[in-house]
GROMACS .gro file of N, CA and C in nm:
model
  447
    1UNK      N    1  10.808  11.630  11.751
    1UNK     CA    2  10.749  11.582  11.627
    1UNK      C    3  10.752  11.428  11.629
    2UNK      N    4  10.641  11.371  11.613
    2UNK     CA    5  10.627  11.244  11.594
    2UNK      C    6  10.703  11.156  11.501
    3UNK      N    7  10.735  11.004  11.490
    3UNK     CA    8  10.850  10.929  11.347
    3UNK      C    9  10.730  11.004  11.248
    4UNK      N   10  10.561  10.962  11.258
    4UNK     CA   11  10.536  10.944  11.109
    4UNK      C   12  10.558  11.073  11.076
    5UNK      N   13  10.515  11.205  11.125
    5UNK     CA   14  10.554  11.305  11.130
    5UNK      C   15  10.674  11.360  11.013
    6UNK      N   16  10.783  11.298  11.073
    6UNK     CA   17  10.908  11.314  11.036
    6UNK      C   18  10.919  11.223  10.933
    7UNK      N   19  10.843  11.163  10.865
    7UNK     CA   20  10.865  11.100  10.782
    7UNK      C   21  10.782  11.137  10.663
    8UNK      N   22  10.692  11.174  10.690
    8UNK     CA   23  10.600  11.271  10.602
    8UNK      C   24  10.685  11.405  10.559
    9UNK      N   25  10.764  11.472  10.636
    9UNK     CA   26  10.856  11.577  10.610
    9UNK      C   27  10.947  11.558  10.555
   10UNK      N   28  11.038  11.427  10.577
   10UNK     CA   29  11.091  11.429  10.477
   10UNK      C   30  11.129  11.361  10.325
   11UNK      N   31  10.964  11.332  10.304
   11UNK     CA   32  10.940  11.243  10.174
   11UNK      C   33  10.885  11.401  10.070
   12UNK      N   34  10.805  11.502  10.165
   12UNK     CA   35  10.821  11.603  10.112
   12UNK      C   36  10.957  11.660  10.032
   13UNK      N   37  11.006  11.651  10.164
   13UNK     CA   38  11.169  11.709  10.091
   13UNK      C   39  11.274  11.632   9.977
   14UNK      N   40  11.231  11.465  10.016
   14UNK     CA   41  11.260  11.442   9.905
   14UNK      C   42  11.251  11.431   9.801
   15UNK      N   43  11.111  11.475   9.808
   15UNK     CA   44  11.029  11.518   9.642
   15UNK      C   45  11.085  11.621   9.585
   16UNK      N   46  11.107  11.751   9.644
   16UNK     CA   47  11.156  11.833   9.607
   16UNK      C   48  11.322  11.833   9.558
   17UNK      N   49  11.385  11.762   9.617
   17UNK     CA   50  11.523  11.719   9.570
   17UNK      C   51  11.513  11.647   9.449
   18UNK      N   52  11.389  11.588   9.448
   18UNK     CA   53  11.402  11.524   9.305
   18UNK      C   54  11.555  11.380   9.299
   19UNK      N   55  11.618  11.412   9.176
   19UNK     CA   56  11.711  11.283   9.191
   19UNK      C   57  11.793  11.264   9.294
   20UNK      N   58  11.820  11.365   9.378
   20UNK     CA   59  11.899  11.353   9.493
   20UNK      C   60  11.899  11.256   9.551
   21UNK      N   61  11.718  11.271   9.588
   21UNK     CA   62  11.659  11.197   9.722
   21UNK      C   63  11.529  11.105   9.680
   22UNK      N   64  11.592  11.063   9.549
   22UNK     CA   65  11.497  10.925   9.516
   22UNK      C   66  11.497  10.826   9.564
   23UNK      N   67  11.643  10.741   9.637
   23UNK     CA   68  11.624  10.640   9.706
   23UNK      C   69  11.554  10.639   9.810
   24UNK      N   70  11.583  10.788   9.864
   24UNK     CA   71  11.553  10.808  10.006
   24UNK      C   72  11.394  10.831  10.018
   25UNK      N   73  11.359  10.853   9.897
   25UNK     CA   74  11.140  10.890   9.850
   25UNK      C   75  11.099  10.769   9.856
   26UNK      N   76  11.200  10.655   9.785
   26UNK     CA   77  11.148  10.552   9.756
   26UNK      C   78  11.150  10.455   9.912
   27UNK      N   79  11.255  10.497   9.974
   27UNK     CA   80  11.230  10.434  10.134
   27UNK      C   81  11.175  10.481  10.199
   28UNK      N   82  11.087  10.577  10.219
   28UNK     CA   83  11.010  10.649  10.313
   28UNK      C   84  10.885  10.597  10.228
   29UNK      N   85  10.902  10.623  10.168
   29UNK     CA   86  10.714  10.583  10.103
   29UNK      C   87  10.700  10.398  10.117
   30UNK      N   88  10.771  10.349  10.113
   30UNK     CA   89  10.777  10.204  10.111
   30UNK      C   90  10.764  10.173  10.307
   31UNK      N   91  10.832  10.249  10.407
   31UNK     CA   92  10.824  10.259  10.528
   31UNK      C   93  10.655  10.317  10.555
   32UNK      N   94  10.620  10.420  10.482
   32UNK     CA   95  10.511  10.478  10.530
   32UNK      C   96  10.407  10.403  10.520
   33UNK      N   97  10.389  10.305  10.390
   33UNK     CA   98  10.298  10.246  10.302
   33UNK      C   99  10.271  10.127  10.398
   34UNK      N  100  10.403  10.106  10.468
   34UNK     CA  101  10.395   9.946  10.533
   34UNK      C  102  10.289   9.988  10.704
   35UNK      N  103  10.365  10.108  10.746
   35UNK     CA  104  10.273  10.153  10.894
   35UNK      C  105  10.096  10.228  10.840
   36UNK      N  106  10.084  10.284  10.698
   36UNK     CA  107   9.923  10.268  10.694
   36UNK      C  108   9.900  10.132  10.665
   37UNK      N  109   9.929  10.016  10.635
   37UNK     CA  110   9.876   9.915  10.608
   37UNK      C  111   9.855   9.879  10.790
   38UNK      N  112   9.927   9.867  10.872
   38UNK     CA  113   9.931   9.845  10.993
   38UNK      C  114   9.834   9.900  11.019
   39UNK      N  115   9.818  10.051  11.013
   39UNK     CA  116   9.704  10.124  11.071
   39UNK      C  117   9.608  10.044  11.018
   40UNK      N  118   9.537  10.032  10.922
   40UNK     CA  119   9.407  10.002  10.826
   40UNK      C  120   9.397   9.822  10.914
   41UNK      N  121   9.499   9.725  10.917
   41UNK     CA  122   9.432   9.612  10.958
   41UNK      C  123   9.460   9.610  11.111
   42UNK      N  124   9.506   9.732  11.171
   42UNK     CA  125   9.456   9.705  11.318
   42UNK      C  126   9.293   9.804  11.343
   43UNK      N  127   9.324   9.846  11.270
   43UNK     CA  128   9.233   9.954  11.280
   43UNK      C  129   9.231  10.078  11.384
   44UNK      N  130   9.336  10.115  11.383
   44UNK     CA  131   9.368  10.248  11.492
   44UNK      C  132   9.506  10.333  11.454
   45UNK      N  133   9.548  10.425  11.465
   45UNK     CA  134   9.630  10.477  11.463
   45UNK      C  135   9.785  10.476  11.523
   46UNK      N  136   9.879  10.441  11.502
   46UNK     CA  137  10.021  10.370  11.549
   46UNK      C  138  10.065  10.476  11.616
   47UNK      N  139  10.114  10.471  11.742
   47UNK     CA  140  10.187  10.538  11.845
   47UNK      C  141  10.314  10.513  11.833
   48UNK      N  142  10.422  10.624  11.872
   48UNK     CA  143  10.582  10.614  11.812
   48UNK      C  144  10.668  10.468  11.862
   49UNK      N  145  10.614  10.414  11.950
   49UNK     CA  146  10.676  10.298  11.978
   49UNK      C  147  10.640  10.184  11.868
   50UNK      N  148  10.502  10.201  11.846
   50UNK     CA  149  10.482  10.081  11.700
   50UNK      C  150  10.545  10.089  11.577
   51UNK      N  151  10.550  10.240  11.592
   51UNK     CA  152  10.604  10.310  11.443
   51UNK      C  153  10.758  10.227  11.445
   52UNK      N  154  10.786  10.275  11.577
   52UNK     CA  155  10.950  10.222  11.581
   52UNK      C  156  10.963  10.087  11.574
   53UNK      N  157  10.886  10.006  11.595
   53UNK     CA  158  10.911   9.814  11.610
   53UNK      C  159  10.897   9.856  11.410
   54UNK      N  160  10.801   9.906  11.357
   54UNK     CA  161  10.796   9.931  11.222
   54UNK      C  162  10.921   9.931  11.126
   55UNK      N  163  10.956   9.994  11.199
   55UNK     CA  164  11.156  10.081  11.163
   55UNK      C  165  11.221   9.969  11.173
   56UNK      N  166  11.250   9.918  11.295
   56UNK     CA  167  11.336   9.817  11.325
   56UNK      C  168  11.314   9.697  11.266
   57UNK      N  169  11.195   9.658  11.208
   57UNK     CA  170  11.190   9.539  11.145
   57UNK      C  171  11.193   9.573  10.975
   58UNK      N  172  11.186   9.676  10.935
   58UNK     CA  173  11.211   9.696  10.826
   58UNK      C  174  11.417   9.700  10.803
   59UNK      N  175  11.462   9.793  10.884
   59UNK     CA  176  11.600   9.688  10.956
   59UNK      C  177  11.640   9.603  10.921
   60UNK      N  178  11.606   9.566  11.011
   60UNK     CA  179  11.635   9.390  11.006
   60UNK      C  180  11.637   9.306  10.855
   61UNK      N  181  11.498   9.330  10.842
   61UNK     CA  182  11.480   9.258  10.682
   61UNK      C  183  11.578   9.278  10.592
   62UNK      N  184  11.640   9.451  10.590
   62UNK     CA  185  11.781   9.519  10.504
   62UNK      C  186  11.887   9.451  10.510
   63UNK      N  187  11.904   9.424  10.701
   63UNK     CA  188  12.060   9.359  10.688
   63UNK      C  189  12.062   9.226  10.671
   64UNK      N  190  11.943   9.165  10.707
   64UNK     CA  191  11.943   9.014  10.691
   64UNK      C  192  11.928   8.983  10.473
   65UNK      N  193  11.899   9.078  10.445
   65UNK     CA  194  11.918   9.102  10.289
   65UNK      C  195  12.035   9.134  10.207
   66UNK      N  196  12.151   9.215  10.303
   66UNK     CA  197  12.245   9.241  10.319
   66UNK      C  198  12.341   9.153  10.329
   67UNK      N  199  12.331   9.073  10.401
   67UNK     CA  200  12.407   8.915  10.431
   67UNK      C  201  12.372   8.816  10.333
   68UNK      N  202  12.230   8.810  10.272
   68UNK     CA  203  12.251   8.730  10.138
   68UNK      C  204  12.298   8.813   9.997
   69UNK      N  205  12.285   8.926   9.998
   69UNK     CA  206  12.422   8.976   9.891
   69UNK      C  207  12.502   8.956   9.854
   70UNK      N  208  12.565   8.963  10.001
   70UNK     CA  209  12.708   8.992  10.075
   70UNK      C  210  12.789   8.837   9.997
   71UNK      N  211  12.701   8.706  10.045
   71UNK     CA  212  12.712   8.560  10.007
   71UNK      C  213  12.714   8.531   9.872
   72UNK      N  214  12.623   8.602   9.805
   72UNK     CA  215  12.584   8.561   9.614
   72UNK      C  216  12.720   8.723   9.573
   73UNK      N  217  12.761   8.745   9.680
   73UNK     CA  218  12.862   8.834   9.577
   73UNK      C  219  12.805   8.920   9.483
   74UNK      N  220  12.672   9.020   9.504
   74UNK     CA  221  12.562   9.097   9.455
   74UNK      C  222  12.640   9.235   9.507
   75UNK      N  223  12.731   9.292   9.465
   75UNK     CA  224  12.794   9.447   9.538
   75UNK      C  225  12.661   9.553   9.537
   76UNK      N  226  12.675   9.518   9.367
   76UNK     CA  227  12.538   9.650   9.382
   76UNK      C  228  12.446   9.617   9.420
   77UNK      N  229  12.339   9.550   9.471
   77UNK     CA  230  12.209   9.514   9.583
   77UNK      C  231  12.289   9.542   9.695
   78UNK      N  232  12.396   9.481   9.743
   78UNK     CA  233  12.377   9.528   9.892
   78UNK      C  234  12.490   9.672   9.905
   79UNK      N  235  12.496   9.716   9.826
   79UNK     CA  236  12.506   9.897   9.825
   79UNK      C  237  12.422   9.933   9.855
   80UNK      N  238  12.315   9.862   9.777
   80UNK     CA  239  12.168   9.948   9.764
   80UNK      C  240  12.089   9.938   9.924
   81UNK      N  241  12.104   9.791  10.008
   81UNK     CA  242  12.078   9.754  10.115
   81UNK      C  243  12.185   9.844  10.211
   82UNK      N  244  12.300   9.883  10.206
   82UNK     CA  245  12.374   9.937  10.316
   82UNK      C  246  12.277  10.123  10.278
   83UNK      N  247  12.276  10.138  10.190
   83UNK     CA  248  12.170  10.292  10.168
   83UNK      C  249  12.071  10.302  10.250
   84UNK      N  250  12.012  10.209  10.201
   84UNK     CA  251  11.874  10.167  10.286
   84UNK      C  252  11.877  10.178  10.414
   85UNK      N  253  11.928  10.092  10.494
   85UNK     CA  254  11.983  10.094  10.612
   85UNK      C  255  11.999  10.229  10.668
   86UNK      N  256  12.073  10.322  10.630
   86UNK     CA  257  12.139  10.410  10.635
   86UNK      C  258  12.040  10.494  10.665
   87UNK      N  259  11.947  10.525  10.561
   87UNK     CA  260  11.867  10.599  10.539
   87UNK      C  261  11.714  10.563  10.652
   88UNK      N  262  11.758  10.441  10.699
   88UNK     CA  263  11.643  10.434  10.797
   88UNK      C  264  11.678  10.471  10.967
   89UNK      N  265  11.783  10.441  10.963
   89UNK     CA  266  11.858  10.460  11.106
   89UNK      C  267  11.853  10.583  11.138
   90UNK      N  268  11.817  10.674  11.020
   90UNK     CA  269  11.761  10.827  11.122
   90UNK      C  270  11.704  10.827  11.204
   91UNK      N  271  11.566  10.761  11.179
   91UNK     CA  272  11.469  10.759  11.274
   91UNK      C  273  11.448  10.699  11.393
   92UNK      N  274  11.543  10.624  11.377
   92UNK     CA  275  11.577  10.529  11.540
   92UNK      C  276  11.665  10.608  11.614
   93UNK      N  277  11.630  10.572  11.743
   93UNK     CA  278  11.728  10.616  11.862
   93UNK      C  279  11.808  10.585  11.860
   94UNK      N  280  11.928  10.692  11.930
   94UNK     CA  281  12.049  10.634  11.946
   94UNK      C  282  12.101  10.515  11.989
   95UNK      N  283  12.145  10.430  11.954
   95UNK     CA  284  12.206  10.334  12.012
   95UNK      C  285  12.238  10.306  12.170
   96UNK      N  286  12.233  10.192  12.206
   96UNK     CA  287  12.349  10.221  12.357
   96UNK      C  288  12.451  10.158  12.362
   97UNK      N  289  12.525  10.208  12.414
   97UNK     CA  290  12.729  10.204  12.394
   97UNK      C  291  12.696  10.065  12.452
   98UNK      N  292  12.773   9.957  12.485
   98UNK     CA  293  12.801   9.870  12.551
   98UNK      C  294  12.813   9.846  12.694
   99UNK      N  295  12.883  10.033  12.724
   99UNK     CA  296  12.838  10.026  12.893
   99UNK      C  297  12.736  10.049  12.940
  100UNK      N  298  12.619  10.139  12.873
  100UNK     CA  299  12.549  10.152  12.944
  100UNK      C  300  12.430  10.012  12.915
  101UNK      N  301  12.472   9.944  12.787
  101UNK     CA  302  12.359   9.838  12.798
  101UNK      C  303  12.408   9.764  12.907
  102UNK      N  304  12.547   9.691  12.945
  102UNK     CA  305  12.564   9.647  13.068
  102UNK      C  306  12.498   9.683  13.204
  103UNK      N  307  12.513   9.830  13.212
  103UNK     CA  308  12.428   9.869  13.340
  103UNK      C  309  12.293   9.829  13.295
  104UNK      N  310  12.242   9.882  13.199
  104UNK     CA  311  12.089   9.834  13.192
  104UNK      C  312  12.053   9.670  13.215
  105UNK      N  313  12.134   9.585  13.184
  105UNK     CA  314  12.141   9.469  13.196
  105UNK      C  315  12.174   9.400  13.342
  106UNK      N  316  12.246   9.485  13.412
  106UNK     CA  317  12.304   9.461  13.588
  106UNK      C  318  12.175   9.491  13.670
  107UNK      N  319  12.109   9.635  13.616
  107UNK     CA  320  11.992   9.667  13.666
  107UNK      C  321  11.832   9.547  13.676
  108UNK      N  322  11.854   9.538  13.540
  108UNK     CA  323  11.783   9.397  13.546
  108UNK      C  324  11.715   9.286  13.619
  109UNK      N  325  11.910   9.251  13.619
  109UNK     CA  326  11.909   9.106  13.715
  109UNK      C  327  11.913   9.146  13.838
  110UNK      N  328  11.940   9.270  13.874
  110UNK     CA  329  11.920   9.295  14.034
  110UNK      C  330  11.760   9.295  14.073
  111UNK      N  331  11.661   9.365  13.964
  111UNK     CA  332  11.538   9.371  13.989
  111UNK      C  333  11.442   9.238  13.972
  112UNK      N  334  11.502   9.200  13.921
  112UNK     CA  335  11.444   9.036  13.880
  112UNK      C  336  11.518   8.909  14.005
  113UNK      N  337  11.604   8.943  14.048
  113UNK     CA  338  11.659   8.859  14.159
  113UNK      C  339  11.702   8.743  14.046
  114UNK      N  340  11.767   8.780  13.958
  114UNK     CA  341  11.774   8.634  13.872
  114UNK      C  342  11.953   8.545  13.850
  115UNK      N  343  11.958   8.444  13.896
  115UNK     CA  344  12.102   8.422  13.923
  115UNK      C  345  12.145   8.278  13.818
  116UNK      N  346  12.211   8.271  13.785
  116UNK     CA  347  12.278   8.179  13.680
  116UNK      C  348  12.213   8.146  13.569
  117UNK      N  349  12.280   8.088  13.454
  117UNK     CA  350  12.189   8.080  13.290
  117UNK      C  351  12.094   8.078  13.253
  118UNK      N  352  12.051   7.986  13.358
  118UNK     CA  353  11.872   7.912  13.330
  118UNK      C  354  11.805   8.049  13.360
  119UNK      N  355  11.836   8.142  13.414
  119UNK     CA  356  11.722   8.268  13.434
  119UNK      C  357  11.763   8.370  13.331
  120UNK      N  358  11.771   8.343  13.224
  120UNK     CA  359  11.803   8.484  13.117
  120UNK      C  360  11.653   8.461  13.050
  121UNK      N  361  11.576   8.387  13.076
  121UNK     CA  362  11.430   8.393  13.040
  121UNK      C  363  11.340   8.544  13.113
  122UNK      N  364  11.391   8.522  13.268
  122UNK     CA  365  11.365   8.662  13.303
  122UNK      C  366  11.419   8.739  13.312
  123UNK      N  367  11.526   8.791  13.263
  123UNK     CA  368  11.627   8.893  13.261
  123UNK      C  369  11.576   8.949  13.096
  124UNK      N  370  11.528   8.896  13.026
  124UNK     CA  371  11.579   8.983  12.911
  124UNK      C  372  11.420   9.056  12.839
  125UNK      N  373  11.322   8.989  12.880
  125UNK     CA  374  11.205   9.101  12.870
  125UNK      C  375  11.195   9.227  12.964
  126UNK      N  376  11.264   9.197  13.055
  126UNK     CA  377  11.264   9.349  13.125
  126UNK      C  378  11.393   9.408  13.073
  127UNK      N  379  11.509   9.380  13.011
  127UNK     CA  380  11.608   9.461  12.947
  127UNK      C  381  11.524   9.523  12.810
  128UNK      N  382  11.446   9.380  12.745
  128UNK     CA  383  11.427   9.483  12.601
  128UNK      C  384  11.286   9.592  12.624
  129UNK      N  385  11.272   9.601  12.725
  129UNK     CA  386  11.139   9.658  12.737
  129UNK      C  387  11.198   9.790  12.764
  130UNK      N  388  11.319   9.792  12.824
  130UNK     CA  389  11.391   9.936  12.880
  130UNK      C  390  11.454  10.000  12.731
  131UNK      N  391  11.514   9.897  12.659
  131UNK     CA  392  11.604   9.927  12.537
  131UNK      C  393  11.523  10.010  12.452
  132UNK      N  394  11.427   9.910  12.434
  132UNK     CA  395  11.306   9.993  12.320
  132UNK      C  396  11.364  10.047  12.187
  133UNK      N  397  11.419   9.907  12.079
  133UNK     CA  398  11.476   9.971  11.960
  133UNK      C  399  11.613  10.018  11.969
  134UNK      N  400  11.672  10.035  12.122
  134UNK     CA  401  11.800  10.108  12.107
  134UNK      C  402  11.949  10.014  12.141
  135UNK      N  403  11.890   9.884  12.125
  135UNK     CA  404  11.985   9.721  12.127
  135UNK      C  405  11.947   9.647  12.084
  136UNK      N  406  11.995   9.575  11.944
  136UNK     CA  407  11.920   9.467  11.908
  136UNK      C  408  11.918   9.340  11.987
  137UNK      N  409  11.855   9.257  11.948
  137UNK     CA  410  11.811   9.150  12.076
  137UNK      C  411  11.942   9.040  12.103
  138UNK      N  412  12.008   8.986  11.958
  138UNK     CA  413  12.124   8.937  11.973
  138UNK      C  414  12.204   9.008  12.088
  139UNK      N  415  12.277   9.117  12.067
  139UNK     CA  416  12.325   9.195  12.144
  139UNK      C  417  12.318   9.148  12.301
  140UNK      N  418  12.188   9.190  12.326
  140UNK     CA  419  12.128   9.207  12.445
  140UNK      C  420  12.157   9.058  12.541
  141UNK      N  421  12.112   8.981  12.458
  141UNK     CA  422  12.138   8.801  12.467
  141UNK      C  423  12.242   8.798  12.576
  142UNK      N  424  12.376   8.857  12.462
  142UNK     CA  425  12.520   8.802  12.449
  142UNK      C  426  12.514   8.855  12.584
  143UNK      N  427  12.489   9.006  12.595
  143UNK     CA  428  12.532   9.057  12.732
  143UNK      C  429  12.474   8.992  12.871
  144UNK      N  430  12.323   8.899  12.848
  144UNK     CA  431  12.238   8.919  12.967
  144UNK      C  432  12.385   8.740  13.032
  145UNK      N  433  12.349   8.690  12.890
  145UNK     CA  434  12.469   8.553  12.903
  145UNK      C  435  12.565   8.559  12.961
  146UNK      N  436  12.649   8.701  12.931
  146UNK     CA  437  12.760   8.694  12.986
  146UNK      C  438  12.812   8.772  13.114
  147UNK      N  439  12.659   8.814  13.184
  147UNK     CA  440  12.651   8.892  13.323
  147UNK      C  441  12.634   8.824  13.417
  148UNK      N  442  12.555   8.699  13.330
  148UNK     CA  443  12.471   8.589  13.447
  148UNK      C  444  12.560   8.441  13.432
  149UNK      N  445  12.684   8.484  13.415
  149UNK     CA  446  12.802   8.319  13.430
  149UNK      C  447  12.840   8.370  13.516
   0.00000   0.00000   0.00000
């Protein structure tokens, strides 16, 4: 089953839950609303990898929203932002542990022939191209930085 797929299923379901799953109606329809707008000004239909850059930057926007809360001392907004969050990270892939982003990251620089700092320019489009949503890019950075000292 495809994200939009699964996201259509379960805005259904959260209709039917009614107050349960209002936040969770109100984040899926706000996610869905944002990938037909995508569709309509590219003009084509989004494949699960767009869907997912979709996801992940809606993400992002949460926790980086999350951190100005967190600062103005706002508990309830960034409750509401750690929900959010929460509620979107279904749809993303699992994570990768630390070891295996290392290997993915060793793999890399072996295929790229790339040796000391100045080359994490080419080391890290071929890591995030492998990651795909499943390491954020900070992350990825820290590791490609600290493979290639």
């Amino acid at each position: 089953m495809s994200i939009k797929d699964q996201l259509t299923e379960d805005m259904k379901q959260a209709m039917k839950d009614r107050e349960a799953g209002k936040l969770r109606l109100s984040v899926i329809r706000m996610v869905r609303a944002n990938i037909k707008n995508v569709e309509i000004n590219e003009k084509k239909e989004l494949n699960d990898d767009e869907v997912l850059a979709i996801l992940l930057k809606e993400v992002k926007m949460r926790q980086d929203s999350l951190v100005e809360f967190e600062k103005a001392e706002s508990s309830e907004l960034a409750e509401q932002a750690k929900a959010e969050i929460e509620i979107l990270k279904k749809y993303l892939p699992e994570p990768l542990s630390d070891e295996e982003l290392r290997v993915m990251v060793a793999e890399a620089i072996s295929e790229t022939g790339a040796e000391g700092p100045k080359a994490i320019g080419k080391v890290m489009p071929a890591v995030m191209a492998k990651a795909k949503g499943r390491a954020d890019g900070k992350r990825i950075n820290q590791m490609v930085r600290e493979l290639l000292q």
